[in-house]
Amino acid sequence: VKELIRLRVNGADVEVAVRPNATLLETLRDDLGLTGAKKGCGEGDCGACTVLLDGLPVSSCLVLAMQAHGHDILTVEGLAENGQLHPIQQAFVEAGGVQCGFCTPGMLMSAKSLLDSNPAPDDMQIREAIAGNLCRCTGYQKIVEAIRSAAETLRRHRRPA
Ligand code: FES
Ligand code: FES
């Protein structure tokens, strides 16, 4: 038997009927068509499924959809605005932080949560923030550089003219 839950996803209120054991990841991908969050391990180890739940990164493969009832979800699809890449996405592209791309949506969400709470993180804090996101391709250095550069861009944008 499915139950109706209500979520706010990328700024829009949605209602969706879910099985009691459906994960948030399955609901986002299969019911809502948001396939940015990826299923890697399905066990909370790889971070490919990371989304923000009330602003904080979670492994959506470990969260039941029903636990997200009434909460605010941000996925990678919610980052770009008006057809423009979010500055964090732009920085990943420019720094070479996207190779195969499988880890990228999760990395971006972890980075977004970090920069929302800490606009000027040092490299150690950046590495801590992405510690749960595995990347097989980049060796992480380019991702750290991308997040550092995104932080600079965002600080510049925030500064009053
Ligand atoms: S798929 Fe969720 S942590 Fe790997
Ligand atoms: S870019 Fe391939 S896993 Fe990170």
Short mmCIF file of N, CA and C and ligand atoms in Angstrom, two decimals:
data_model
loop_
_atom_site.label_atom_id
_atom_site.label_comp_id
_atom_site.label_asym_id
_atom_site.label_seq_id
_atom_site.Cartn_x
_atom_site.Cartn_y
_atom_site.Cartn_z
N VAL A 1 0.85 -1.20 0.00
CA VAL A 1 0.00 0.00 0.00
C VAL A 1 0.88 1.24 0.00
N LYS A 2 0.56 2.14 -0.90
CA LYS A 2 1.37 3.37 -0.95
C LYS A 2 0.76 4.46 -0.08
N GLU A 3 1.61 5.31 0.40
CA GLU A 3 1.13 6.44 1.21
C GLU A 3 1.53 7.74 0.53
N LEU A 4 0.66 8.73 0.70
CA LEU A 4 0.92 10.02 0.07
C LEU A 4 1.82 10.85 0.99
N ILE A 5 2.91 11.35 0.43
CA ILE A 5 3.75 12.27 1.21
C ILE A 5 3.87 13.59 0.46
N ARG A 6 4.17 14.62 1.21
CA ARG A 6 4.38 15.95 0.63
C ARG A 6 5.81 16.39 0.90
N LEU A 7 6.44 16.89 -0.15
CA LEU A 7 7.82 17.36 -0.03
C LEU A 7 7.92 18.69 -0.76
N ARG A 8 8.93 19.45 -0.38
CA ARG A 8 9.28 20.60 -1.21
C ARG A 8 10.57 20.22 -1.92
N VAL A 9 10.51 20.12 -3.23
CA VAL A 9 11.68 19.67 -3.99
C VAL A 9 12.13 20.78 -4.93
N ASN A 10 13.34 21.25 -4.73
CA ASN A 10 13.88 22.33 -5.56
C ASN A 10 12.91 23.50 -5.63
N GLY A 11 12.30 23.80 -4.49
CA GLY A 11 11.45 24.98 -4.39
C GLY A 11 10.00 24.77 -4.77
N ALA A 12 9.64 23.56 -5.22
CA ALA A 12 8.25 23.32 -5.62
C ALA A 12 7.63 22.28 -4.68
N ASP A 13 6.37 22.52 -4.31
CA ASP A 13 5.67 21.55 -3.47
C ASP A 13 5.22 20.39 -4.34
N VAL A 14 5.52 19.17 -3.90
CA VAL A 14 5.07 18.01 -4.66
C VAL A 14 4.41 17.01 -3.70
N GLU A 15 3.47 16.28 -4.26
CA GLU A 15 2.84 15.18 -3.54
C GLU A 15 3.15 13.92 -4.31
N VAL A 16 3.52 12.88 -3.59
CA VAL A 16 3.85 11.65 -4.29
C VAL A 16 3.46 10.46 -3.43
N ALA A 17 2.96 9.42 -4.08
CA ALA A 17 2.57 8.20 -3.36
C ALA A 17 3.77 7.28 -3.34
N VAL A 18 4.17 6.85 -2.14
CA VAL A 18 5.37 6.02 -2.02
C VAL A 18 5.09 4.75 -1.23
N ARG A 19 5.85 3.72 -1.56
CA ARG A 19 5.83 2.50 -0.74
C ARG A 19 6.51 2.84 0.58
N PRO A 20 6.09 2.18 1.66
CA PRO A 20 6.70 2.50 2.96
C PRO A 20 8.22 2.28 2.97
N ASN A 21 8.70 1.36 2.13
CA ASN A 21 10.15 1.09 2.15
C ASN A 21 10.89 1.75 0.99
N ALA A 22 10.22 2.64 0.27
CA ALA A 22 10.90 3.32 -0.83
C ALA A 22 11.91 4.31 -0.26
N THR A 23 13.10 4.35 -0.87
CA THR A 23 14.09 5.33 -0.42
C THR A 23 13.80 6.68 -1.08
N LEU A 24 14.36 7.70 -0.46
CA LEU A 24 14.22 9.04 -1.06
C LEU A 24 14.86 9.04 -2.45
N LEU A 25 15.99 8.34 -2.59
CA LEU A 25 16.65 8.28 -3.90
C LEU A 25 15.72 7.67 -4.96
N GLU A 26 15.08 6.57 -4.63
CA GLU A 26 14.16 5.94 -5.60
C GLU A 26 13.01 6.89 -5.94
N THR A 27 12.50 7.56 -4.94
CA THR A 27 11.37 8.45 -5.18
C THR A 27 11.77 9.61 -6.08
N LEU A 28 12.94 10.17 -5.81
CA LEU A 28 13.39 11.29 -6.64
C LEU A 28 13.60 10.83 -8.08
N ARG A 29 14.27 9.70 -8.24
CA ARG A 29 14.62 9.24 -9.59
C ARG A 29 13.43 8.65 -10.34
N ASP A 30 12.71 7.75 -9.67
CA ASP A 30 11.69 6.96 -10.39
C ASP A 30 10.33 7.66 -10.43
N ASP A 31 9.97 8.38 -9.37
CA ASP A 31 8.64 9.00 -9.34
C ASP A 31 8.70 10.45 -9.81
N LEU A 32 9.79 11.14 -9.49
CA LEU A 32 9.83 12.57 -9.81
C LEU A 32 10.71 12.87 -11.02
N GLY A 33 11.36 11.83 -11.57
CA GLY A 33 12.14 12.03 -12.79
C GLY A 33 13.41 12.85 -12.58
N LEU A 34 13.86 12.96 -11.31
CA LEU A 34 15.07 13.72 -11.03
C LEU A 34 16.23 12.73 -10.92
N THR A 35 16.91 12.54 -12.03
CA THR A 35 17.90 11.46 -12.09
C THR A 35 19.33 11.96 -11.85
N GLY A 36 19.45 13.20 -11.39
CA GLY A 36 20.79 13.73 -11.10
C GLY A 36 21.48 12.96 -9.99
N ALA A 37 20.77 12.73 -8.90
CA ALA A 37 21.35 11.94 -7.81
C ALA A 37 21.52 10.51 -8.31
N LYS A 38 22.72 9.96 -8.09
CA LYS A 38 23.04 8.65 -8.67
C LYS A 38 23.03 7.56 -7.62
N LYS A 39 22.72 6.35 -8.07
CA LYS A 39 22.85 5.22 -7.17
C LYS A 39 24.19 4.55 -7.45
N GLY A 40 25.10 4.69 -6.49
CA GLY A 40 26.38 3.99 -6.61
C GLY A 40 26.28 2.71 -5.81
N CYS A 41 26.58 2.84 -4.51
CA CYS A 41 26.64 1.65 -3.65
C CYS A 41 25.28 1.25 -3.09
N GLY A 42 24.39 2.21 -2.92
CA GLY A 42 23.11 1.92 -2.28
C GLY A 42 23.22 1.64 -0.80
N GLU A 43 24.37 1.91 -0.22
CA GLU A 43 24.59 1.55 1.19
C GLU A 43 25.19 2.68 2.02
N GLY A 44 25.18 3.89 1.49
CA GLY A 44 25.68 5.00 2.30
C GLY A 44 27.18 5.19 2.25
N ASP A 45 27.86 4.50 1.34
CA ASP A 45 29.32 4.58 1.33
C ASP A 45 29.92 5.51 0.28
N CYS A 46 29.19 5.82 -0.79
CA CYS A 46 29.86 6.49 -1.91
C CYS A 46 29.47 7.96 -2.10
N GLY A 47 28.32 8.36 -1.59
CA GLY A 47 27.92 9.76 -1.69
C GLY A 47 27.35 10.18 -3.05
N ALA A 48 27.27 9.26 -4.01
CA ALA A 48 26.76 9.64 -5.33
C ALA A 48 25.29 10.07 -5.27
N CYS A 49 24.61 9.66 -4.24
CA CYS A 49 23.17 9.94 -4.10
C CYS A 49 22.89 11.14 -3.20
N THR A 50 23.96 11.91 -2.88
CA THR A 50 23.80 13.01 -1.91
C THR A 50 22.83 14.08 -2.41
N VAL A 51 21.88 14.41 -1.57
CA VAL A 51 20.99 15.57 -1.79
C VAL A 51 20.97 16.35 -0.48
N LEU A 52 20.40 17.56 -0.51
CA LEU A 52 20.29 18.32 0.73
C LEU A 52 18.89 18.15 1.30
N LEU A 53 18.85 17.82 2.58
CA LEU A 53 17.58 17.69 3.30
C LEU A 53 17.59 18.82 4.33
N ASP A 54 16.71 19.77 4.15
CA ASP A 54 16.71 20.98 4.99
C ASP A 54 18.12 21.59 5.04
N GLY A 55 18.77 21.59 3.88
CA GLY A 55 20.07 22.26 3.75
C GLY A 55 21.27 21.41 4.10
N LEU A 56 21.05 20.24 4.66
CA LEU A 56 22.19 19.41 5.06
C LEU A 56 22.32 18.19 4.16
N PRO A 57 23.56 17.82 3.82
CA PRO A 57 23.74 16.68 2.92
C PRO A 57 23.33 15.35 3.57
N VAL A 58 22.60 14.56 2.81
CA VAL A 58 22.25 13.20 3.26
C VAL A 58 22.47 12.25 2.09
N SER A 59 22.74 10.99 2.44
CA SER A 59 22.77 9.94 1.42
C SER A 59 21.33 9.53 1.19
N SER A 60 20.78 9.90 0.04
CA SER A 60 19.35 9.67 -0.16
C SER A 60 19.02 8.19 -0.34
N CYS A 61 20.05 7.34 -0.52
CA CYS A 61 19.80 5.90 -0.58
C CYS A 61 19.52 5.33 0.80
N LEU A 62 19.85 6.11 1.84
CA LEU A 62 19.65 5.63 3.21
C LEU A 62 18.43 6.26 3.88
N VAL A 63 17.83 7.25 3.23
CA VAL A 63 16.69 7.95 3.82
C VAL A 63 15.42 7.38 3.21
N LEU A 64 14.47 7.02 4.03
CA LEU A 64 13.19 6.59 3.48
C LEU A 64 12.44 7.82 2.99
N ALA A 65 11.75 7.65 1.88
CA ALA A 65 10.97 8.77 1.35
C ALA A 65 10.03 9.30 2.42
N MET A 66 9.45 8.40 3.19
CA MET A 66 8.49 8.83 4.20
C MET A 66 9.12 9.70 5.28
N GLN A 67 10.43 9.49 5.51
CA GLN A 67 11.12 10.32 6.49
C GLN A 67 11.29 11.75 5.98
N ALA A 68 11.20 11.91 4.68
CA ALA A 68 11.37 13.24 4.10
C ALA A 68 10.05 14.00 4.02
N HIS A 69 8.99 13.37 4.43
CA HIS A 69 7.67 14.02 4.40
C HIS A 69 7.72 15.36 5.13
N GLY A 70 7.26 16.41 4.45
CA GLY A 70 7.21 17.73 5.08
C GLY A 70 8.53 18.47 5.07
N HIS A 71 9.56 17.89 4.42
CA HIS A 71 10.87 18.52 4.44
C HIS A 71 11.24 19.11 3.09
N ASP A 72 12.33 19.86 3.14
CA ASP A 72 12.80 20.58 1.99
C ASP A 72 13.98 19.82 1.38
N ILE A 73 13.87 19.49 0.10
CA ILE A 73 14.92 18.73 -0.59
C ILE A 73 15.50 19.59 -1.70
N LEU A 74 16.81 19.61 -1.79
CA LEU A 74 17.45 20.25 -2.93
C LEU A 74 18.30 19.20 -3.64
N THR A 75 18.08 19.06 -4.94
CA THR A 75 18.89 18.14 -5.74
C THR A 75 19.72 18.96 -6.73
N VAL A 76 20.60 18.29 -7.42
CA VAL A 76 21.47 19.00 -8.37
C VAL A 76 20.65 19.74 -9.44
N GLU A 77 19.46 19.22 -9.74
CA GLU A 77 18.61 19.89 -10.74
C GLU A 77 18.18 21.28 -10.27
N GLY A 78 18.23 21.49 -8.94
CA GLY A 78 17.80 22.78 -8.40
C GLY A 78 18.93 23.80 -8.32
N LEU A 79 20.12 23.45 -8.78
CA LEU A 79 21.25 24.39 -8.64
C LEU A 79 21.28 25.44 -9.75
N ALA A 80 21.12 25.02 -10.98
CA ALA A 80 21.18 25.97 -12.09
C ALA A 80 19.96 26.88 -12.02
N GLU A 81 20.16 28.12 -12.44
CA GLU A 81 19.02 29.06 -12.44
C GLU A 81 18.96 29.74 -13.79
N ASN A 82 17.76 29.85 -14.33
CA ASN A 82 17.54 30.51 -15.62
C ASN A 82 18.49 29.99 -16.70
N GLY A 83 18.69 28.67 -16.70
CA GLY A 83 19.55 28.09 -17.73
C GLY A 83 21.04 28.36 -17.52
N GLN A 84 21.39 28.97 -16.39
CA GLN A 84 22.80 29.27 -16.12
C GLN A 84 23.31 28.33 -15.05
N LEU A 85 24.49 27.78 -15.29
CA LEU A 85 25.09 26.93 -14.28
C LEU A 85 25.26 27.72 -12.98
N HIS A 86 25.08 27.05 -11.86
CA HIS A 86 25.39 27.64 -10.57
C HIS A 86 26.91 27.88 -10.51
N PRO A 87 27.35 28.93 -9.82
CA PRO A 87 28.81 29.18 -9.75
C PRO A 87 29.61 27.97 -9.28
N ILE A 88 29.03 27.12 -8.45
CA ILE A 88 29.78 25.92 -8.03
C ILE A 88 29.92 24.97 -9.21
N GLN A 89 28.88 24.82 -10.00
CA GLN A 89 28.96 23.95 -11.20
C GLN A 89 29.98 24.51 -12.18
N GLN A 90 29.91 25.82 -12.39
CA GLN A 90 30.83 26.48 -13.32
C GLN A 90 32.28 26.23 -12.89
N ALA A 91 32.52 26.36 -11.59
CA ALA A 91 33.88 26.19 -11.07
C ALA A 91 34.35 24.74 -11.25
N PHE A 92 33.46 23.78 -11.09
CA PHE A 92 33.84 22.37 -11.29
C PHE A 92 34.26 22.16 -12.74
N VAL A 93 33.49 22.72 -13.65
CA VAL A 93 33.82 22.55 -15.07
C VAL A 93 35.17 23.20 -15.36
N GLU A 94 35.34 24.42 -14.88
CA GLU A 94 36.57 25.15 -15.20
C GLU A 94 37.81 24.52 -14.58
N ALA A 95 37.67 23.99 -13.38
CA ALA A 95 38.84 23.43 -12.69
C ALA A 95 39.15 22.00 -13.11
N GLY A 96 38.32 21.41 -13.98
CA GLY A 96 38.54 20.02 -14.35
C GLY A 96 38.10 19.06 -13.26
N GLY A 97 37.13 19.49 -12.47
CA GLY A 97 36.64 18.64 -11.37
C GLY A 97 35.57 17.65 -11.81
N VAL A 98 35.23 17.70 -13.10
CA VAL A 98 34.25 16.74 -13.63
C VAL A 98 34.97 15.88 -14.65
N GLN A 99 35.11 14.58 -14.35
CA GLN A 99 35.68 13.70 -15.38
C GLN A 99 34.59 12.74 -15.86
N CYS A 100 34.42 11.59 -15.22
CA CYS A 100 33.32 10.74 -15.70
C CYS A 100 31.97 11.33 -15.28
N GLY A 101 31.99 12.14 -14.21
CA GLY A 101 30.77 12.84 -13.80
C GLY A 101 29.87 12.09 -12.84
N PHE A 102 30.20 10.85 -12.55
CA PHE A 102 29.29 10.06 -11.71
C PHE A 102 29.18 10.63 -10.29
N CYS A 103 30.30 11.09 -9.77
CA CYS A 103 30.28 11.61 -8.39
C CYS A 103 29.81 13.05 -8.33
N THR A 104 29.75 13.71 -9.50
CA THR A 104 29.60 15.17 -9.52
C THR A 104 28.33 15.69 -8.84
N PRO A 105 27.15 15.12 -9.13
CA PRO A 105 25.96 15.68 -8.47
C PRO A 105 26.06 15.66 -6.94
N GLY A 106 26.57 14.56 -6.41
CA GLY A 106 26.71 14.46 -4.96
C GLY A 106 27.76 15.42 -4.43
N MET A 107 28.88 15.52 -5.15
CA MET A 107 29.94 16.46 -4.75
C MET A 107 29.41 17.88 -4.71
N LEU A 108 28.65 18.23 -5.75
CA LEU A 108 28.13 19.60 -5.83
C LEU A 108 27.23 19.90 -4.65
N MET A 109 26.42 18.92 -4.25
CA MET A 109 25.50 19.16 -3.15
C MET A 109 26.24 19.30 -1.83
N SER A 110 27.28 18.48 -1.64
CA SER A 110 28.08 18.62 -0.42
C SER A 110 28.78 19.99 -0.41
N ALA A 111 29.26 20.40 -1.58
CA ALA A 111 29.93 21.69 -1.68
C ALA A 111 28.95 22.83 -1.40
N LYS A 112 27.75 22.70 -1.94
CA LYS A 112 26.74 23.76 -1.74
C LYS A 112 26.43 23.90 -0.25
N SER A 113 26.24 22.79 0.43
CA SER A 113 25.92 22.86 1.86
C SER A 113 27.07 23.50 2.63
N LEU A 114 28.30 23.12 2.27
CA LEU A 114 29.47 23.71 2.94
C LEU A 114 29.48 25.22 2.74
N LEU A 115 29.36 25.66 1.49
CA LEU A 115 29.52 27.09 1.20
C LEU A 115 28.35 27.91 1.73
N ASP A 116 27.18 27.28 1.88
CA ASP A 116 26.05 27.99 2.49
C ASP A 116 26.35 28.31 3.96
N SER A 117 27.07 27.40 4.63
CA SER A 117 27.30 27.63 6.06
C SER A 117 28.68 28.23 6.32
N ASN A 118 29.60 28.07 5.39
CA ASN A 118 30.96 28.58 5.58
C ASN A 118 31.46 29.14 4.25
N PRO A 119 31.33 30.45 4.05
CA PRO A 119 31.66 31.03 2.75
C PRO A 119 33.16 31.05 2.46
N ALA A 120 34.00 30.83 3.47
CA ALA A 120 35.44 30.89 3.23
C ALA A 120 36.15 29.70 3.87
N PRO A 121 35.85 28.49 3.41
CA PRO A 121 36.47 27.32 4.01
C PRO A 121 37.93 27.18 3.59
N ASP A 122 38.75 26.62 4.48
CA ASP A 122 40.11 26.28 4.06
C ASP A 122 40.08 24.87 3.44
N ASP A 123 41.23 24.45 2.90
CA ASP A 123 41.24 23.18 2.15
C ASP A 123 40.86 21.99 3.04
N MET A 124 41.28 22.08 4.30
CA MET A 124 40.94 20.99 5.23
C MET A 124 39.42 20.90 5.40
N GLN A 125 38.79 22.04 5.56
CA GLN A 125 37.32 22.05 5.73
C GLN A 125 36.63 21.58 4.45
N ILE A 126 37.20 21.92 3.31
CA ILE A 126 36.62 21.45 2.04
C ILE A 126 36.74 19.92 1.97
N ARG A 127 37.92 19.41 2.32
CA ARG A 127 38.11 17.95 2.26
C ARG A 127 37.19 17.23 3.24
N GLU A 128 37.00 17.84 4.41
CA GLU A 128 36.07 17.24 5.37
C GLU A 128 34.65 17.19 4.80
N ALA A 129 34.25 18.28 4.15
CA ALA A 129 32.88 18.37 3.64
C ALA A 129 32.60 17.33 2.55
N ILE A 130 33.64 16.95 1.80
CA ILE A 130 33.42 15.98 0.72
C ILE A 130 33.97 14.59 1.09
N ALA A 131 34.24 14.40 2.39
CA ALA A 131 34.83 13.13 2.82
C ALA A 131 33.92 11.94 2.51
N GLY A 132 32.61 12.18 2.46
CA GLY A 132 31.68 11.08 2.19
C GLY A 132 31.39 10.87 0.71
N ASN A 133 32.05 11.65 -0.14
CA ASN A 133 31.80 11.57 -1.59
C ASN A 133 33.02 10.96 -2.26
N LEU A 134 32.85 9.74 -2.77
CA LEU A 134 33.98 9.08 -3.43
C LEU A 134 34.09 9.52 -4.89
N CYS A 135 35.34 9.74 -5.31
CA CYS A 135 35.60 10.03 -6.72
C CYS A 135 36.73 9.13 -7.17
N ARG A 136 36.47 8.39 -8.23
CA ARG A 136 37.49 7.46 -8.73
C ARG A 136 38.40 8.12 -9.75
N CYS A 137 38.04 9.29 -10.20
CA CYS A 137 38.74 9.85 -11.36
C CYS A 137 39.71 10.98 -11.06
N THR A 138 39.34 11.88 -10.20
CA THR A 138 40.07 13.17 -10.17
C THR A 138 41.19 13.22 -9.16
N GLY A 139 41.25 12.28 -8.22
CA GLY A 139 42.23 12.41 -7.15
C GLY A 139 41.89 13.53 -6.18
N TYR A 140 40.73 14.11 -6.32
CA TYR A 140 40.15 15.11 -5.40
C TYR A 140 40.75 16.51 -5.49
N GLN A 141 42.03 16.63 -5.90
CA GLN A 141 42.66 17.95 -5.83
C GLN A 141 41.89 18.97 -6.68
N LYS A 142 41.47 18.54 -7.87
CA LYS A 142 40.76 19.49 -8.74
C LYS A 142 39.40 19.85 -8.17
N ILE A 143 38.82 18.92 -7.44
CA ILE A 143 37.53 19.21 -6.82
C ILE A 143 37.71 20.21 -5.69
N VAL A 144 38.77 20.02 -4.91
CA VAL A 144 39.06 20.98 -3.83
C VAL A 144 39.30 22.37 -4.43
N GLU A 145 40.07 22.40 -5.52
CA GLU A 145 40.33 23.70 -6.17
C GLU A 145 39.04 24.32 -6.69
N ALA A 146 38.17 23.48 -7.23
CA ALA A 146 36.90 23.99 -7.76
C ALA A 146 36.07 24.61 -6.65
N ILE A 147 36.02 23.96 -5.52
CA ILE A 147 35.20 24.47 -4.42
C ILE A 147 35.81 25.75 -3.85
N ARG A 148 37.15 25.79 -3.79
CA ARG A 148 37.81 27.01 -3.31
C ARG A 148 37.51 28.17 -4.27
N SER A 149 37.58 27.89 -5.55
CA SER A 149 37.33 28.95 -6.52
C SER A 149 35.85 29.37 -6.53
N ALA A 150 34.95 28.41 -6.34
CA ALA A 150 33.53 28.75 -6.25
C ALA A 150 33.26 29.63 -5.04
N ALA A 151 33.95 29.33 -3.94
CA ALA A 151 33.77 30.13 -2.72
C ALA A 151 34.16 31.58 -3.01
N GLU A 152 35.29 31.75 -3.74
CA GLU A 152 35.73 33.12 -4.06
C GLU A 152 34.70 33.83 -4.92
N THR A 153 34.21 33.14 -5.93
CA THR A 153 33.20 33.75 -6.82
C THR A 153 31.96 34.14 -6.02
N LEU A 154 31.50 33.25 -5.17
CA LEU A 154 30.28 33.54 -4.42
C LEU A 154 30.51 34.70 -3.45
N ARG A 155 31.70 34.78 -2.88
CA ARG A 155 31.97 35.90 -1.95
C ARG A 155 31.95 37.21 -2.72
N ARG A 156 32.52 37.17 -3.93
CA ARG A 156 32.54 38.39 -4.74
C ARG A 156 31.12 38.84 -5.09
N HIS A 157 30.27 37.85 -5.40
CA HIS A 157 28.88 38.19 -5.76
C HIS A 157 28.12 38.75 -4.58
N ARG A 158 28.48 38.25 -3.38
CA ARG A 158 27.72 38.69 -2.20
C ARG A 158 28.11 40.08 -1.75
N ARG A 159 29.35 40.45 -2.12
CA ARG A 159 29.83 41.74 -1.63
C ARG A 159 28.97 42.85 -2.22
N PRO A 160 28.50 43.78 -1.37
CA PRO A 160 27.67 44.85 -1.90
C PRO A 160 28.45 45.71 -2.88
N ALA A 161 27.80 46.14 -3.94
CA ALA A 161 28.49 46.90 -4.99
C ALA A 161 28.91 48.27 -4.46
S1 FES B 1 24.33 5.28 -3.43
FE1 FES B 1 23.93 6.27 -1.59
S2 FES B 1 25.84 6.43 -0.63
FE2 FES B 1 26.26 5.23 -2.39
S1 FES B 2 34.59 12.30 -11.85
FE1 FES B 2 34.43 10.12 -12.04
S2 FES B 2 33.96 9.50 -10.05
FE2 FES B 2 34.39 11.57 -9.80
#
